[in-house]
Amino acid sequence: MAFTMTMTGNLGVTRALYNVDWAVGYGAPCHQVDTMLVQALLHIFYYEQGAVYREGMETSSHTPMPPPPGYSSIAIDGYIGPATQAHIDSFQEGLRTLGWIKNVDHRFDPMREVPYGLSTIQKEHYALFKLNQSCNNSDVIYGSSFFRDLRWREDMPISLRSALKTEKKRAAQYSGGGAQSSPAVKMAGGGGSAAYKQA
């Protein structure tokens, strides 16, 4: 289940980062609340903060990363479908273009240590860390709280808000967290509200 981690930056400022317990995206467990977190962060990045990747505070590090073609929103419903996958892929493609990741793997794996824990296979920053970082930087630059107040936002699902009030240091995926339950996955091409099955 999604949760909050804290990190202290170079200037001694402590801030929250939001993490998933299990990977979300193609071929991943996609637990419902973990998926809601990914959807919420992508919604904040693309549709509340202007779809600009902000590596740092200086404007030279700001790069437009438009949403995937054909989309003007992303549902925060906890189900993986074409829209959520397109947004994951689009964000990773943007990171690859900027040189932050080598390969698009179509999923967000949980972050390990923050702030600078690298992935064990690719030896690069987790895409989820880069998404958290950009959303936080946008809040700081514009004095907004879209990202910072995610745990308390009443427009977010209550199950996500409740989960994010839990603080811990390590994702279950890296803790021998036991057996995974089957996630709910939206069936491709199903449309409407009835297109759900257990994967």
Short mmCIF file of C-alpha atoms in Angstrom, two decimals:
data_model
loop_
_atom_site.label_atom_id
_atom_site.label_comp_id
_atom_site.label_asym_id
_atom_site.label_seq_id
_atom_site.Cartn_x
_atom_site.Cartn_y
_atom_site.Cartn_z
CA MET A 1 0.00 0.00 0.00
CA ALA A 2 1.22 3.51 -0.76
CA PHE A 3 3.04 5.30 2.06
CA THR A 4 5.12 8.36 2.92
CA MET A 5 8.90 8.50 3.32
CA THR A 6 10.79 11.51 4.63
CA MET A 7 14.11 12.84 3.40
CA THR A 8 16.37 15.65 4.47
CA GLY A 9 17.97 17.54 1.60
CA ASN A 10 21.35 19.25 1.33
CA LEU A 11 20.01 22.41 2.98
CA GLY A 12 18.69 20.51 6.00
CA VAL A 13 15.03 20.81 4.95
CA THR A 14 12.93 17.70 5.64
CA ARG A 15 10.21 16.89 3.14
CA ALA A 16 7.84 14.07 2.31
CA LEU A 17 8.13 11.75 -0.66
CA TYR A 18 5.35 9.36 -1.63
CA ASN A 19 6.21 5.74 -2.37
CA VAL A 20 4.47 2.52 -3.40
CA ASP A 21 4.86 -0.85 -1.71
CA TRP A 22 4.70 -2.75 -5.02
CA ALA A 23 5.49 -1.79 -8.61
CA VAL A 24 2.79 -0.22 -10.78
CA GLY A 25 2.57 -0.57 -14.57
CA TYR A 26 3.06 -3.20 -17.23
CA GLY A 27 3.65 -6.69 -15.78
CA ALA A 28 3.66 -5.33 -12.21
CA PRO A 29 1.46 -6.20 -9.21
CA CYS A 30 -0.50 -2.91 -9.51
CA HIS A 31 -2.15 -2.98 -6.10
CA GLN A 32 -5.08 -0.59 -6.03
CA VAL A 33 -3.83 2.05 -3.55
CA ASP A 34 -0.30 1.94 -5.04
CA THR A 35 -1.87 2.54 -8.44
CA MET A 36 -3.92 5.44 -7.05
CA LEU A 37 -0.71 7.08 -5.84
CA VAL A 38 0.93 6.81 -9.27
CA GLN A 39 -2.22 8.18 -10.90
CA ALA A 40 -2.41 11.05 -8.39
CA LEU A 41 1.24 12.05 -8.94
CA LEU A 42 0.86 11.90 -12.72
CA HIS A 43 -2.34 13.97 -12.43
CA ILE A 44 -0.50 16.59 -10.35
CA PHE A 45 2.46 16.65 -12.75
CA TYR A 46 0.53 16.81 -16.03
CA TYR A 47 -2.71 18.57 -15.16
CA GLU A 48 -2.09 20.74 -12.08
CA GLN A 49 1.55 21.80 -12.45
CA GLY A 50 1.68 22.43 -16.18
CA ALA A 51 3.48 19.32 -17.51
CA VAL A 52 6.95 20.80 -17.02
CA TYR A 53 9.70 18.61 -15.58
CA ARG A 54 11.63 20.57 -12.95
CA GLU A 55 14.93 18.98 -11.98
CA GLY A 56 15.89 21.96 -9.83
CA MET A 57 14.81 25.47 -8.93
CA GLU A 58 16.62 27.30 -11.74
CA THR A 59 14.61 27.79 -14.92
CA SER A 60 17.37 26.28 -17.06
CA SER A 61 16.43 22.90 -15.56
CA HIS A 62 12.74 23.18 -16.55
CA THR A 63 11.69 21.08 -19.55
CA PRO A 64 8.17 20.77 -21.01
CA MET A 65 6.91 17.16 -20.98
CA PRO A 66 3.39 17.17 -22.46
CA PRO A 67 0.87 14.48 -21.57
CA PRO A 68 0.44 11.54 -23.91
CA PRO A 69 -1.39 12.40 -27.14
CA GLY A 70 -5.16 12.15 -26.90
CA TYR A 71 -5.42 12.55 -23.12
CA SER A 72 -6.58 15.54 -21.11
CA SER A 73 -6.90 13.82 -17.71
CA ILE A 74 -6.14 10.66 -15.77
CA ALA A 75 -8.60 8.97 -13.39
CA ILE A 76 -7.46 8.30 -9.84
CA ASP A 77 -9.36 5.05 -9.45
CA GLY A 78 -6.64 2.50 -8.69
CA TYR A 79 -7.08 0.51 -11.90
CA ILE A 80 -4.47 0.11 -14.61
CA GLY A 81 -5.91 0.76 -18.03
CA PRO A 82 -4.73 2.31 -21.29
CA ALA A 83 -4.80 5.89 -19.92
CA THR A 84 -2.71 5.13 -16.83
CA GLN A 85 -0.22 3.06 -18.83
CA ALA A 86 0.08 5.80 -21.47
CA HIS A 87 0.89 8.37 -18.76
CA ILE A 88 3.51 6.09 -17.16
CA ASP A 89 5.13 5.48 -20.56
CA SER A 90 5.03 9.16 -21.49
CA PHE A 91 6.72 10.25 -18.26
CA GLN A 92 9.44 7.61 -18.64
CA GLU A 93 9.99 8.56 -22.29
CA GLY A 94 10.50 12.14 -21.14
CA LEU A 95 13.05 11.03 -18.54
CA ARG A 96 14.88 8.99 -21.16
CA THR A 97 14.97 11.96 -23.54
CA LEU A 98 16.49 14.05 -20.74
CA GLY A 99 19.07 11.34 -20.01
CA TRP A 100 17.83 10.44 -16.53
CA ILE A 101 17.00 6.83 -17.39
CA LYS A 102 18.39 4.50 -20.05
CA ASN A 103 15.36 2.32 -20.68
CA VAL A 104 11.61 2.71 -20.52
CA ASP A 105 10.37 -0.30 -18.56
CA HIS A 106 6.70 0.79 -18.50
CA ARG A 107 6.39 0.69 -14.71
CA PHE A 108 7.13 2.61 -11.54
CA ASP A 109 9.11 0.51 -9.08
CA PRO A 110 9.18 1.52 -5.41
CA MET A 111 12.03 3.79 -4.40
CA ARG A 112 14.66 2.29 -2.15
CA GLU A 113 16.63 4.71 0.02
CA VAL A 114 15.97 8.39 -0.44
CA PRO A 115 17.06 10.81 -1.65
CA TYR A 116 19.72 9.23 -3.81
CA GLY A 117 19.15 5.48 -3.76
CA LEU A 118 19.73 4.05 -7.22
CA SER A 119 17.99 1.08 -8.77
CA THR A 120 19.87 -2.17 -8.29
CA ILE A 121 19.62 -3.29 -11.93
CA GLN A 122 19.94 -0.12 -14.02
CA LYS A 123 21.97 1.87 -11.43
CA GLU A 124 19.90 4.99 -12.07
CA HIS A 125 17.34 7.05 -10.17
CA TYR A 126 13.90 5.56 -9.87
CA ALA A 127 11.33 7.18 -12.16
CA LEU A 128 9.05 7.50 -9.12
CA PHE A 129 11.74 9.55 -7.33
CA LYS A 130 12.08 11.87 -10.33
CA LEU A 131 8.29 12.33 -10.43
CA ASN A 132 8.21 13.14 -6.69
CA GLN A 133 11.15 15.53 -7.11
CA SER A 134 9.61 17.47 -9.98
CA CYS A 135 6.22 17.77 -8.24
CA ASN A 136 7.89 18.99 -5.04
CA ASN A 137 10.03 21.52 -6.93
CA SER A 138 6.96 22.89 -8.72
CA ASP A 139 5.19 23.38 -5.38
CA VAL A 140 8.20 25.24 -3.99
CA ILE A 141 8.66 27.43 -7.08
CA TYR A 142 4.99 28.44 -7.34
CA GLY A 143 4.06 28.40 -3.67
CA SER A 144 1.41 25.75 -4.35
CA SER A 145 0.59 22.66 -2.31
CA PHE A 146 -0.77 20.21 -4.89
CA PHE A 147 2.00 17.72 -4.07
CA ARG A 148 2.92 18.70 -0.53
CA ASP A 149 -0.66 18.36 0.78
CA LEU A 150 -1.53 15.16 -1.09
CA ARG A 151 -2.14 13.29 2.18
CA TRP A 152 -4.85 15.77 3.18
CA ARG A 153 -6.48 16.68 -0.13
CA GLU A 154 -10.21 15.99 0.02
CA ASP A 155 -10.39 15.61 -3.76
CA MET A 156 -8.28 12.45 -3.49
CA PRO A 157 -9.70 8.99 -2.62
CA ILE A 158 -9.94 8.44 1.11
CA SER A 159 -8.10 5.10 0.88
CA LEU A 160 -5.11 6.89 -0.68
CA ARG A 161 -5.15 9.69 1.90
CA SER A 162 -5.34 7.15 4.72
CA ALA A 163 -2.46 5.10 3.31
CA LEU A 164 -0.23 8.17 2.91
CA LYS A 165 -0.58 8.98 6.60
CA THR A 166 1.60 5.92 7.24
CA GLU A 167 5.32 6.74 7.34
CA LYS A 168 7.94 4.05 6.90
CA LYS A 169 11.40 3.62 5.41
CA ARG A 170 11.12 0.59 3.11
CA ALA A 171 8.69 -0.75 0.53
CA ALA A 172 7.24 -4.23 1.04
CA GLN A 173 8.65 -5.26 -2.35
CA TYR A 174 12.15 -4.96 -0.83
CA SER A 175 11.28 -6.26 2.62
CA GLY A 176 10.22 -9.83 1.91
CA GLY A 177 6.66 -8.52 2.22
CA GLY A 178 5.07 -11.93 1.62
CA ALA A 179 2.66 -13.09 -1.02
CA GLN A 180 1.03 -10.57 -3.29
CA SER A 181 -2.71 -10.55 -3.74
CA SER A 182 -4.14 -10.36 -7.22
CA PRO A 183 -4.55 -6.74 -8.27
CA ALA A 184 -7.62 -5.35 -9.97
CA VAL A 185 -6.87 -4.53 -13.59
CA LYS A 186 -9.08 -2.71 -16.07
CA MET A 187 -9.63 -4.89 -19.11
CA ALA A 188 -8.41 -3.29 -22.31
CA GLY A 189 -11.23 -2.17 -24.56
CA GLY A 190 -13.85 -2.74 -21.89
CA GLY A 191 -14.94 0.85 -21.46
CA GLY A 192 -17.56 2.02 -19.01
CA SER A 193 -17.64 0.99 -15.39
CA ALA A 194 -18.06 -2.77 -15.77
CA ALA A 195 -14.72 -3.66 -17.33
CA TYR A 196 -12.85 -5.03 -14.32
CA LYS A 197 -11.43 -8.45 -13.61
CA GLN A 198 -8.98 -10.03 -11.24
CA ALA A 199 -5.60 -10.45 -12.96
#
